[in-house]
Coordinates of C-alpha atoms in Angstrom, one line a residue:
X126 CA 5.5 141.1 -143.8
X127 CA 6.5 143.5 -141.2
X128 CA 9.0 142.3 -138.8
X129 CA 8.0 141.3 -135.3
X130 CA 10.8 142.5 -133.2
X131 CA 11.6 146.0 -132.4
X132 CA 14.2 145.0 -129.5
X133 CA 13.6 142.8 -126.8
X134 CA 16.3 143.4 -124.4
X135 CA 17.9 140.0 -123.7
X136 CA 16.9 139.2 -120.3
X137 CA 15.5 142.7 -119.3
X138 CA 12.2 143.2 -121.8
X139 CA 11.9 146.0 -124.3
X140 CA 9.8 147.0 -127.0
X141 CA 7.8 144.1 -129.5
X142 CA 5.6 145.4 -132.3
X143 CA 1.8 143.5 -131.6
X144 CA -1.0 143.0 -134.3
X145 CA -2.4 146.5 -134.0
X146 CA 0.7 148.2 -132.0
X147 CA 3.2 147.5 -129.6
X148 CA 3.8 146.5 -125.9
X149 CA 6.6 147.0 -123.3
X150 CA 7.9 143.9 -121.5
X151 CA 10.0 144.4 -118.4
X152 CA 11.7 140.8 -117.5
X153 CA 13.4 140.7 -114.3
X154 CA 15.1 137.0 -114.4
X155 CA 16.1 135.0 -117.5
X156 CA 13.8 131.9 -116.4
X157 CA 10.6 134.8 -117.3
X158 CA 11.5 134.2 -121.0
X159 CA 11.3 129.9 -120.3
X160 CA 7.8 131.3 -118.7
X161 CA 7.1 133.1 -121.6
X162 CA 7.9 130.5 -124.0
X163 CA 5.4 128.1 -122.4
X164 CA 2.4 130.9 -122.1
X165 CA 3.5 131.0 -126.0
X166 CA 3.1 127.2 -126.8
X167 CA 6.6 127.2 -127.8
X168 CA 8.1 124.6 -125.2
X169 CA 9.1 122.6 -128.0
X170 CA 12.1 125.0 -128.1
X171 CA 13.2 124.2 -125.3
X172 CA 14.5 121.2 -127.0
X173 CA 16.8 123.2 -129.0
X174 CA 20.7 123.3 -128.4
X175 CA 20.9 127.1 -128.1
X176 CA 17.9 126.6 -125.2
X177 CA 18.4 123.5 -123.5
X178 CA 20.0 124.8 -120.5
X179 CA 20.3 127.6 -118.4
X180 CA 23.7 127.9 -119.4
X181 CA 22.7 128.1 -123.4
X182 CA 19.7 130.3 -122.8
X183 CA 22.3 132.8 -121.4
X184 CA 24.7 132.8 -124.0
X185 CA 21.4 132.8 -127.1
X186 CA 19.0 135.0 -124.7
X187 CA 18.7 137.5 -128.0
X188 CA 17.6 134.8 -130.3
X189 CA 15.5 133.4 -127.6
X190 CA 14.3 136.6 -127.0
X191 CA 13.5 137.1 -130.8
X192 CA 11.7 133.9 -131.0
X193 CA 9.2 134.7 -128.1
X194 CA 8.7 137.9 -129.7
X195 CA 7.6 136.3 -132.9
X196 CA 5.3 134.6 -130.5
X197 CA 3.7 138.2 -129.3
X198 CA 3.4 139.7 -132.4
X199 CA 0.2 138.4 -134.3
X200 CA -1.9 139.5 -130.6
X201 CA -3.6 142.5 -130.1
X202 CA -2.1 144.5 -128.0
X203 CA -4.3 144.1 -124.9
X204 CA -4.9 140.6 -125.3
X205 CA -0.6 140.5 -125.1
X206 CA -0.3 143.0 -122.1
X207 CA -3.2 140.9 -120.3
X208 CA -1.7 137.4 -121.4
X209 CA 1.8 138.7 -120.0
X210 CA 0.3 140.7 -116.7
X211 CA -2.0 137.5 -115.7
X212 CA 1.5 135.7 -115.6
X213 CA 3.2 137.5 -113.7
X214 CA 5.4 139.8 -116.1
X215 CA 5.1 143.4 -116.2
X216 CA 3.6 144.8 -119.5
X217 CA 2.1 147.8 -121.0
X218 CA 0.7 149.6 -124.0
X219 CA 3.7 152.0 -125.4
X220 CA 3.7 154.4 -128.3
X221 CA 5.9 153.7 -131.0
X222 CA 10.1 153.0 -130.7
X223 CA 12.1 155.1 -132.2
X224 CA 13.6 153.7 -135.6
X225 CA 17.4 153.0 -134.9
X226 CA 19.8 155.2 -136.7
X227 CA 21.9 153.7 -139.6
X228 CA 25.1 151.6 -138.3
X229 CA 28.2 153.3 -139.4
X230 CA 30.1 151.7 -141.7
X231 CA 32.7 149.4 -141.0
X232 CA 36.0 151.3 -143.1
X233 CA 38.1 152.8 -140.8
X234 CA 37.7 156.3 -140.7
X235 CA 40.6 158.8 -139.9
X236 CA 40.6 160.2 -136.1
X237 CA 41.2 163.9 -137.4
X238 CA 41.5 165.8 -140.8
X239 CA 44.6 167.2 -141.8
X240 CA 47.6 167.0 -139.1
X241 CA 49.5 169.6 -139.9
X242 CA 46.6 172.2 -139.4
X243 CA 44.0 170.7 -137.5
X244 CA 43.6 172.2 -134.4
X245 CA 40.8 170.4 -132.6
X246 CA 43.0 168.1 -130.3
X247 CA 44.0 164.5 -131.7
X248 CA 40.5 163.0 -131.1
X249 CA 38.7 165.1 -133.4
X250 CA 36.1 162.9 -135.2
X251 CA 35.8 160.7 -132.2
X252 CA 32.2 161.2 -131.0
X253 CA 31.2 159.3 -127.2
X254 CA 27.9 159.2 -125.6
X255 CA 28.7 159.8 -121.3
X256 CA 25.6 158.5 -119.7
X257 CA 25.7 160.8 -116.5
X258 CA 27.6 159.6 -113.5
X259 CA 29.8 161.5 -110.5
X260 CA 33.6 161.3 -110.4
X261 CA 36.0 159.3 -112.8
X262 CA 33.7 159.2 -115.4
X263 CA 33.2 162.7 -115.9
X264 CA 37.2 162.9 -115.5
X265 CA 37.4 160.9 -118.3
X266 CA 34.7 162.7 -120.2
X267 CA 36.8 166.1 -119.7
X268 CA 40.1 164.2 -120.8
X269 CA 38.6 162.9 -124.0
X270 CA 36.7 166.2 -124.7
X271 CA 40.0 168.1 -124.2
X272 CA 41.7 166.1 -126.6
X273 CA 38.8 166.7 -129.0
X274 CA 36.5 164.0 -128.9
X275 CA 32.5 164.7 -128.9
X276 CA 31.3 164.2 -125.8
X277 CA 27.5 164.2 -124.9
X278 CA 26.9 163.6 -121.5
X279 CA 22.9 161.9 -120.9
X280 CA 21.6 164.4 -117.8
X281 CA 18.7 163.5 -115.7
X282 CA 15.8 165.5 -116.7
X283 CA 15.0 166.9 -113.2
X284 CA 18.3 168.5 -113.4
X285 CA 17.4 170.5 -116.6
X286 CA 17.3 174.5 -117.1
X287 CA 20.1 174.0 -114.0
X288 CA 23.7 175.5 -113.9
X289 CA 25.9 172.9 -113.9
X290 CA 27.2 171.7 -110.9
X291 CA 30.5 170.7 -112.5
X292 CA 32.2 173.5 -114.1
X293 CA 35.7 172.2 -114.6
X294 CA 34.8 167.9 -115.2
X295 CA 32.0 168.9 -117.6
X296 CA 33.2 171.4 -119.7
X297 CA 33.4 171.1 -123.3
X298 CA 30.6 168.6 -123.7
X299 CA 27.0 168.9 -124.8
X300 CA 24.3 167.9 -122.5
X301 CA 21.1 166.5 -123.1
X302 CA 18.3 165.4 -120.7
X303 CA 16.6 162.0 -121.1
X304 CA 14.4 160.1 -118.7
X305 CA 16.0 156.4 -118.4
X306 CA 13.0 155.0 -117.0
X307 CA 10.9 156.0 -119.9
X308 CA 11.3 153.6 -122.7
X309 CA 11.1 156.6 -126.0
X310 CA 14.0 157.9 -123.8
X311 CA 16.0 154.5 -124.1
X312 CA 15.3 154.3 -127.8
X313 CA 16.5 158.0 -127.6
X314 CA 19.2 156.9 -126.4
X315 CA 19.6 154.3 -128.1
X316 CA 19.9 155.9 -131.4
X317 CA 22.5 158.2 -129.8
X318 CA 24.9 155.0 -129.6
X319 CA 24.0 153.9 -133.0
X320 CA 26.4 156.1 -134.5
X321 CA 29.0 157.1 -131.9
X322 CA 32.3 155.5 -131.6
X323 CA 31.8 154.8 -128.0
X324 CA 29.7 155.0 -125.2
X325 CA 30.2 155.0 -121.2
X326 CA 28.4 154.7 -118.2
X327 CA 29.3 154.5 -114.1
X328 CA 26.6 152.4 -112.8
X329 CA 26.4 149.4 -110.5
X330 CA 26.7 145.7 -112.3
X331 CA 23.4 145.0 -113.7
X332 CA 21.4 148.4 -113.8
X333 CA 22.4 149.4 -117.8
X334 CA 20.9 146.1 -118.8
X335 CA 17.9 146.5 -116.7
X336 CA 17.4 149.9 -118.4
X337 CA 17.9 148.7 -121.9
X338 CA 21.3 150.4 -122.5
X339 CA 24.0 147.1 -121.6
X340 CA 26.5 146.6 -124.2
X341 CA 24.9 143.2 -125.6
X342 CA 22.1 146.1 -126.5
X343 CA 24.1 148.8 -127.9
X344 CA 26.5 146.8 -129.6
X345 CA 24.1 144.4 -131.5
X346 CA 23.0 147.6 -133.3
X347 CA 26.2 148.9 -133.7
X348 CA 29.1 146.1 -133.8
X349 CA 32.0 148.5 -133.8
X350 CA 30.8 150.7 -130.3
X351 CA 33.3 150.7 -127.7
X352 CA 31.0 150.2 -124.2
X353 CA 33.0 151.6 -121.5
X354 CA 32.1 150.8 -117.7
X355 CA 33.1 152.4 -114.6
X356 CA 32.9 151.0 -111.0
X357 CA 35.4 150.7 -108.1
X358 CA 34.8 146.9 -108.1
X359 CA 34.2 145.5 -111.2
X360 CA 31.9 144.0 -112.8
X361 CA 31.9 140.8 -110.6
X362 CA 33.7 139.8 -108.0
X363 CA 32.1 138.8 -104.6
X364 CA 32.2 142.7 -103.9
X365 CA 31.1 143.8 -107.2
X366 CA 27.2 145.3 -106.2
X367 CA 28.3 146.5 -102.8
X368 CA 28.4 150.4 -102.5
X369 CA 31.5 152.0 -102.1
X370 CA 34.2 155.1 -102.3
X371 CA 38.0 156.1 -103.5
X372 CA 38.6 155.2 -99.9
X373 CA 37.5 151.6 -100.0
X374 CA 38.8 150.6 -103.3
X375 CA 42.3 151.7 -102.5
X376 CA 42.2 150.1 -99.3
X377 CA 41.7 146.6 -100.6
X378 CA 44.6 146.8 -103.0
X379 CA 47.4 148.0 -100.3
X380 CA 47.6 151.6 -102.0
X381 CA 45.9 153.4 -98.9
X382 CA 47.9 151.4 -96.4
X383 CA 51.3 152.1 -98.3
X384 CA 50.7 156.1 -98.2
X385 CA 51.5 158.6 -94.8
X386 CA 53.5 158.1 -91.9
X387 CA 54.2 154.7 -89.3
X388 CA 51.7 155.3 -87.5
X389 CA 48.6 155.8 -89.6
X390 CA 47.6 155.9 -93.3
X391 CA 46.8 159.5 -94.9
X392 CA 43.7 159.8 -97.3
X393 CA 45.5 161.2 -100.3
X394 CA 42.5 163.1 -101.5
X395 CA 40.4 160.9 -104.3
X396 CA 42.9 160.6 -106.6
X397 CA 44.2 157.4 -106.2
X398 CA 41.2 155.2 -107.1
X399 CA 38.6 158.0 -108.9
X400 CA 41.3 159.4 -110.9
X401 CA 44.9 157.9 -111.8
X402 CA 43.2 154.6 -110.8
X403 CA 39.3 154.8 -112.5
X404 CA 38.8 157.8 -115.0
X405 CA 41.8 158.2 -116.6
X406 CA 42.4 154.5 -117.1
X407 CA 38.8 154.2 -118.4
X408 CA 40.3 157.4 -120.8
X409 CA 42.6 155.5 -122.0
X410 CA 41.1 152.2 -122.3
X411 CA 38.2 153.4 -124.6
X412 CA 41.1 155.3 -126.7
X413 CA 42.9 151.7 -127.0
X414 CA 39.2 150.1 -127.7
X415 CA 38.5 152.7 -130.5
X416 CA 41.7 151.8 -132.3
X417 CA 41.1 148.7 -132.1
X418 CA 37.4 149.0 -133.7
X419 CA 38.9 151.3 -136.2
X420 CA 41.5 148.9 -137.5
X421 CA 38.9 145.8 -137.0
X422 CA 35.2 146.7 -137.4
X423 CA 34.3 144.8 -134.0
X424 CA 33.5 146.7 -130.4
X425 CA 34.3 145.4 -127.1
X426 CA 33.7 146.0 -123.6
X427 CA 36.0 148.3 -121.4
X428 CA 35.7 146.7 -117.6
X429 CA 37.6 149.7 -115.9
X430 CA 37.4 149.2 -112.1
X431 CA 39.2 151.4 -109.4
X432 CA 40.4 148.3 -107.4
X433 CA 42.1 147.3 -110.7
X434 CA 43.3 150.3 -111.6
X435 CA 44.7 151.5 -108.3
X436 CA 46.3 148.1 -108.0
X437 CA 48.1 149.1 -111.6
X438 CA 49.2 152.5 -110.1
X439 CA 51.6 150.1 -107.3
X440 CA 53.1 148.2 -110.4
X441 CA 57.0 149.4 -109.3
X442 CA 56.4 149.1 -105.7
X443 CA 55.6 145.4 -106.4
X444 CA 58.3 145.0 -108.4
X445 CA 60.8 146.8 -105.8
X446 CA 59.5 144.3 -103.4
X447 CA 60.3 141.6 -105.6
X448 CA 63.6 142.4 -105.9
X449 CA 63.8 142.8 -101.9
X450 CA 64.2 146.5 -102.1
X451 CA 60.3 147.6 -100.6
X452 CA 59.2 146.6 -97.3
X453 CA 55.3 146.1 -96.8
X454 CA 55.9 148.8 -93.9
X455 CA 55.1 152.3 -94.2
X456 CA 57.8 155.7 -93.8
X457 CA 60.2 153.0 -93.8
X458 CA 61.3 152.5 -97.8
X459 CA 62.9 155.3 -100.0
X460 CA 59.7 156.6 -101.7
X461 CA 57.2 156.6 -98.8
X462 CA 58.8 159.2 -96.5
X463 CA 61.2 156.8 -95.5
X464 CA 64.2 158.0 -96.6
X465 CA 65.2 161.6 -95.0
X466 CA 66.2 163.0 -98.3
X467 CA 62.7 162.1 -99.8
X468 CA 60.1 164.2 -97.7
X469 CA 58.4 167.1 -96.9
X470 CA 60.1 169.8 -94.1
X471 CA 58.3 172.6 -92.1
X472 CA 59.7 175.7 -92.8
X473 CA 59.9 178.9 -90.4
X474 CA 56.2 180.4 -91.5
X475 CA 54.6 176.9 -91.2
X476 CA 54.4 176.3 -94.6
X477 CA 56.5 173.3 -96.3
X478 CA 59.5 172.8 -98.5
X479 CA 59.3 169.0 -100.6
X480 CA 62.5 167.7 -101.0
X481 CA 63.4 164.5 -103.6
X482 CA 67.3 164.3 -104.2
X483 CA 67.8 160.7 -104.7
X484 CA 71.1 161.3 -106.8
X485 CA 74.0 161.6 -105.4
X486 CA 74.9 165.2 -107.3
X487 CA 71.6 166.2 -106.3
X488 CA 72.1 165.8 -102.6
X489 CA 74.9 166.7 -102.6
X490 CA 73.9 169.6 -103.9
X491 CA 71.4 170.3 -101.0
X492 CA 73.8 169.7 -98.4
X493 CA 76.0 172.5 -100.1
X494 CA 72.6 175.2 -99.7
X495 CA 71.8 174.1 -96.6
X496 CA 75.3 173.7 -95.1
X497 CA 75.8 170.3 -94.2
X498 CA 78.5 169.4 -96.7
X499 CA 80.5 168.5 -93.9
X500 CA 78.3 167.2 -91.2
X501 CA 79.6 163.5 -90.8
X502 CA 75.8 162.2 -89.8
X503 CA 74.9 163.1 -94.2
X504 CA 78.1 161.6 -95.1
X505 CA 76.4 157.9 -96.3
X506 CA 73.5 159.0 -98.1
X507 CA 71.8 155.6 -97.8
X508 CA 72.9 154.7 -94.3
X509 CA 69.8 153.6 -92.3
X510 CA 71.3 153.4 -89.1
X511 CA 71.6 157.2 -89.6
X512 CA 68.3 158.5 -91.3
X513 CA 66.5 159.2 -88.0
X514 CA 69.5 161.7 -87.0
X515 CA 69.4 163.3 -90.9
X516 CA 65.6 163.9 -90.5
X517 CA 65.7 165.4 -87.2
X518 CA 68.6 167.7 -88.1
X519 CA 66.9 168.8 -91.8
X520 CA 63.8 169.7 -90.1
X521 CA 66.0 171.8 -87.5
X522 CA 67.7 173.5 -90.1
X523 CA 64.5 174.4 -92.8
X524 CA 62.7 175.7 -89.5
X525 CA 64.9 178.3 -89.6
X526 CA 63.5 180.3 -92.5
X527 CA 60.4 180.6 -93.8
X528 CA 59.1 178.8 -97.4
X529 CA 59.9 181.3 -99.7
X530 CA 63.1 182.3 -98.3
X531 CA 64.1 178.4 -99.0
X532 CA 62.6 178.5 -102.4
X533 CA 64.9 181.5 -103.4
X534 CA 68.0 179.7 -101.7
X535 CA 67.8 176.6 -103.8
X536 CA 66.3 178.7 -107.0
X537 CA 69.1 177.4 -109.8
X538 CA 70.9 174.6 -107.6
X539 CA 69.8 171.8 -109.2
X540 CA 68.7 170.2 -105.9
X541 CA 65.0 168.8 -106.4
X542 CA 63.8 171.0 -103.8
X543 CA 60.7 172.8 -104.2
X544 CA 58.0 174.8 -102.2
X545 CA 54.5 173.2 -101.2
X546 CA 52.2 175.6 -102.6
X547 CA 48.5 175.4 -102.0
X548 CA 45.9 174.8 -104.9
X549 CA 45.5 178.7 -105.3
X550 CA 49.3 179.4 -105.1
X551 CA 50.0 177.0 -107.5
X552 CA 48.6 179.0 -110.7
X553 CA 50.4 181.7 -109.9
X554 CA 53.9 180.2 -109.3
X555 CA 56.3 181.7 -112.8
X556 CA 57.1 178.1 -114.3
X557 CA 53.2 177.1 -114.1
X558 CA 52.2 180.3 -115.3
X559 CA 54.6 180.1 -118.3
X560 CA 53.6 176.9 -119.4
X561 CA 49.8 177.8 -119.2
X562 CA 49.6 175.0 -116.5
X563 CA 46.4 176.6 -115.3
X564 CA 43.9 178.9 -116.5
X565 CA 40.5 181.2 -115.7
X566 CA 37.7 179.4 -116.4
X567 CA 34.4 180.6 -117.5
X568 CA 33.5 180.4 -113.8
X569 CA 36.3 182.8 -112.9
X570 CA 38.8 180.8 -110.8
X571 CA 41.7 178.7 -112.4
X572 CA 41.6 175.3 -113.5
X573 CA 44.1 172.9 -115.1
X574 CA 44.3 173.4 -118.8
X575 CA 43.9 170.2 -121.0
X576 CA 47.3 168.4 -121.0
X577 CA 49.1 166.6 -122.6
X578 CA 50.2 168.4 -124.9
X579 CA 50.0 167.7 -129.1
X580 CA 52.7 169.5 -131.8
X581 CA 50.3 169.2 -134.9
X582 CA 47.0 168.4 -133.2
X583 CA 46.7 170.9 -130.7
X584 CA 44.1 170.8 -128.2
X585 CA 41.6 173.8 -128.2
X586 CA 40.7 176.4 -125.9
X587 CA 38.0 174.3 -123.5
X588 CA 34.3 175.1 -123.8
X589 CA 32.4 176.5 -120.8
X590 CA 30.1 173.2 -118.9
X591 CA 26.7 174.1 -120.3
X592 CA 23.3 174.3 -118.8
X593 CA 21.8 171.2 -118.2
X594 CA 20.0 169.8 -121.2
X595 CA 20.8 172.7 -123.5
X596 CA 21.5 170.8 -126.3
X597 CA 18.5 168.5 -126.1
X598 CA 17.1 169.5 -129.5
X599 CA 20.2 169.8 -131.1
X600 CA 21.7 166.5 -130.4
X601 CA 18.3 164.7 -131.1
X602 CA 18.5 166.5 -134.7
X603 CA 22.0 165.6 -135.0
X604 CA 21.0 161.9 -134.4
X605 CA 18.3 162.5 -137.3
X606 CA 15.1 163.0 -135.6
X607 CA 12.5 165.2 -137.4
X608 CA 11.1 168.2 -135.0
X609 CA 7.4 166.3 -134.8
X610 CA 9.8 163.7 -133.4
X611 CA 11.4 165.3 -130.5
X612 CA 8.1 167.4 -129.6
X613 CA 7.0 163.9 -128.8
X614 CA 9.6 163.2 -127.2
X615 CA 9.0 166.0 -124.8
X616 CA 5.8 165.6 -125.1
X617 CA 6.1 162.1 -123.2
X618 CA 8.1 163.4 -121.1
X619 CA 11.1 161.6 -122.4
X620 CA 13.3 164.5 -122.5
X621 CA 13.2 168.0 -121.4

């Protein structure tokens, strides 16, 4: 007896094999699949524990999915699609699913081959599906494929045959087009995640399951998958499906109103909330997750929200306030421009000079290159009464030369002074350029090189971003799909 159920999504339809083929059911609400139990004749389970309640249906919607799908299956296929249509619930002829891919095996599997000689970055072996997004999750695509993971990032298929728009956050990836409205493009997908170690997406609350691809989906096929999601405000919350930016997220959590000077707050570029506070934490989340499936065979769910995250980025400034040593006032703490020795100085050319000696040998140090040993106003390093006068007379004295003529004064004092370069001085300054801080991408300007940095699992030299879609076929053979398979697949339009 051929089984009934290809997948019906929980509470957002899917795919159910019919008497002579098989139908696509979009269900917006979870009280269509009471409807559809009662168009079925199947009320009587509504008797049952798992179904009694709205609460029940909820937690069992798959099994009370699979039972209406049992339902479904001995009709014809228009008779179905007109039953469901006539009541109110989107339907439709569809051509065959694609069969699922073989779940991995539970066993742990290593993260690389050998240590000592493996240079492919310490996530070799890793592979994660990126379903296409803007910001922190591409950041946290790059950061994982720089340390070696597989990254495929799921492009939109009007975007195909393009350059890519990203040339530093989507290098070393592979990129395949697939049209997420199209359900052979969610089975695509679909059989992507049957086999990767992790997949993650950066879409509002809600829209992967009404697509199809929500983690109770993905990991019922494949109980070890990591599901990684990305929003600025979680997954609920009373703000969690309102539209927002960096800006917002880190505004609600007190990091925007704790950054510039007394009398307003400075947007500190996106890297608050997108970056420190969203992708990377999202990086290292699914990294955490992944051990965790490796030593246990079981997937979870990676809620990484910027609000969160940014919120985690304040941890010391919370505790310094606990401990009576932070004021909820901006420019007035040691950190925040506050003090006079922690700041930034105009210099002579109008460029800057950053200053940070918080030790005593390091001020002191200062003073000595910029002659104030013996001024009595620098004499209490931490004297408040005094750090208006200090600031006024260090930016007096660093407007008297210019930047570099600073940086050469202090080169080799051991005073935690440093020149403000701009994003295309900063490549070319000798300590970054020794390290390999930066280098020339593909594109032809610098870019930061992948960092941290690994002793015996070395990261390699990144990939250039590809075309859009140029590994459609490739991936979809990886995945196991026979050529007549993917010309289908193109053929319906389902990728490009």
């Amino acid at each position: 007896m051929r089984p009934p159920l290809i997948s019906l999504r929980s509470a957002t339809g899917g795919v159910v094999r019919t008497a002579d083929g098989y139908a696509d059911i979009t269900v917006d609400r979870l009280d269509d699949l009471v409807r559809l139990l009662l168009l079925t004749g199947r009320q009587t389970l509504l008797g049952d524990p798992r179904f009694r309640t709205r609460t029940a249906r909820a937690a069992h919607r798959a099994a009370l999915a699979a039972e209406i799908a049992r339902e479904l299956s001995p009709m014809p296929t228009d008779e179905c699609v007109g039953l469901l249509t006539a009541a109110g619930i989107r339907a439709s002829a569809c051509p065959p699913p694609l069969p699922p891919s073989r779940t991995p095996p539970l066993e742990p599997r290593p993260m690389t081959a050998d240590i000592s000689t493996d240079k492919r970055g310490p996530l070799a072996g890793v592979k994660i599906i990126e379903l296409g997004g803007i910001g922190p999750g591409p950041f946290c695509g790059m950061l994982l494929a720089d340390l070696g993971a597989e990254v495929i990032r799921v492009d939109r298929p009007a975007e195909a045959g393009r350059p890519n728009s990203m040339p530093v956050l989507h290098r070393n990836r592979r990129s395949i087009t697939v049209d997420m409205k199209n359900p052979v493009g969610i089975e695509a997908i679909r059989a992507l995640t049957d086999t990767a170690d992790a997949v993650f997406e950066g879409f509002r609350p809600g829209v992967a399951e009404r697509l199809g691809l929500g983690p109770d989906d993905l990991i019922a096929r494949n109980p070890r998958l990591v599901y990684g999601r990305m929003t600025g405000w979680g997954q609920d919350g009373p703000l969690a499906d309102q539209a927002g930016h960096d800006i917002n997220y880190i505004a609600l959590t007190g990091a925007l109103h704790a950054i510039g000077p007394a009398e307003t707050p400075v947007v500190p570029l996106n890297l608050v909330g997108d970056f420190g506070g969203g992708g990377m934490l999202l990086a290292l989340g699914i990294v955490s997750a992944v051990i965790s499936a490796r030593a246990t065979g079981r997937g979870q769910v990676v809620d990484t929200a910027m609000t969160d995250g940014s919120a985690t980025l304040l941890a010391m400034m919370y505790g310094f306030m606990a401990q009576n040593l932070w004021t909820d006032r901006r420019a007035s703490n040691l950190l925040d421009g506050g003090a006079p020795y922690y700041g930034v100085y105009r210099t002579a050319d109008d460029k800057h000079m950053a200053i940070g000696p918080v030790e005593p040998q390091f001020y002191s140090n200062m003073l000595d290159v910029l002659g104030l040993t013996d001024d009595p106003d620098f004499a209490g390093q931490n004297d408040r009464a005094k750090w208006p006068v200090m600031k006024d007379r260090l930016s007096a004295v660093f407007a008297t030369r210019t930047r570099d003529e600073w940086d050469k004064e202090f080169d080799g004092r051991n005073a935690c002074v440093a020149p403000v370069l701009s994003l295309l001085e900063a490549p070319h300054h000798p300590h970054n350029a020794a390290r390999g801080t930066y280098r020339t991408g593909a594109h032809g300007s610098p870019e930061p090189a992948p960092s941290p940095r690994f002793s015996g699992t070395p990261a390699a030299e990144p990939t250039v971003a590809p075309v859009v879609g140029a590994h459609t076929d490739q991936v979809l053979a990886d995945a196991g799909l026979p050529a007549d398979r993917i010309a289908a697949l193109r053929a319906a339009g389902a990728v490009k």
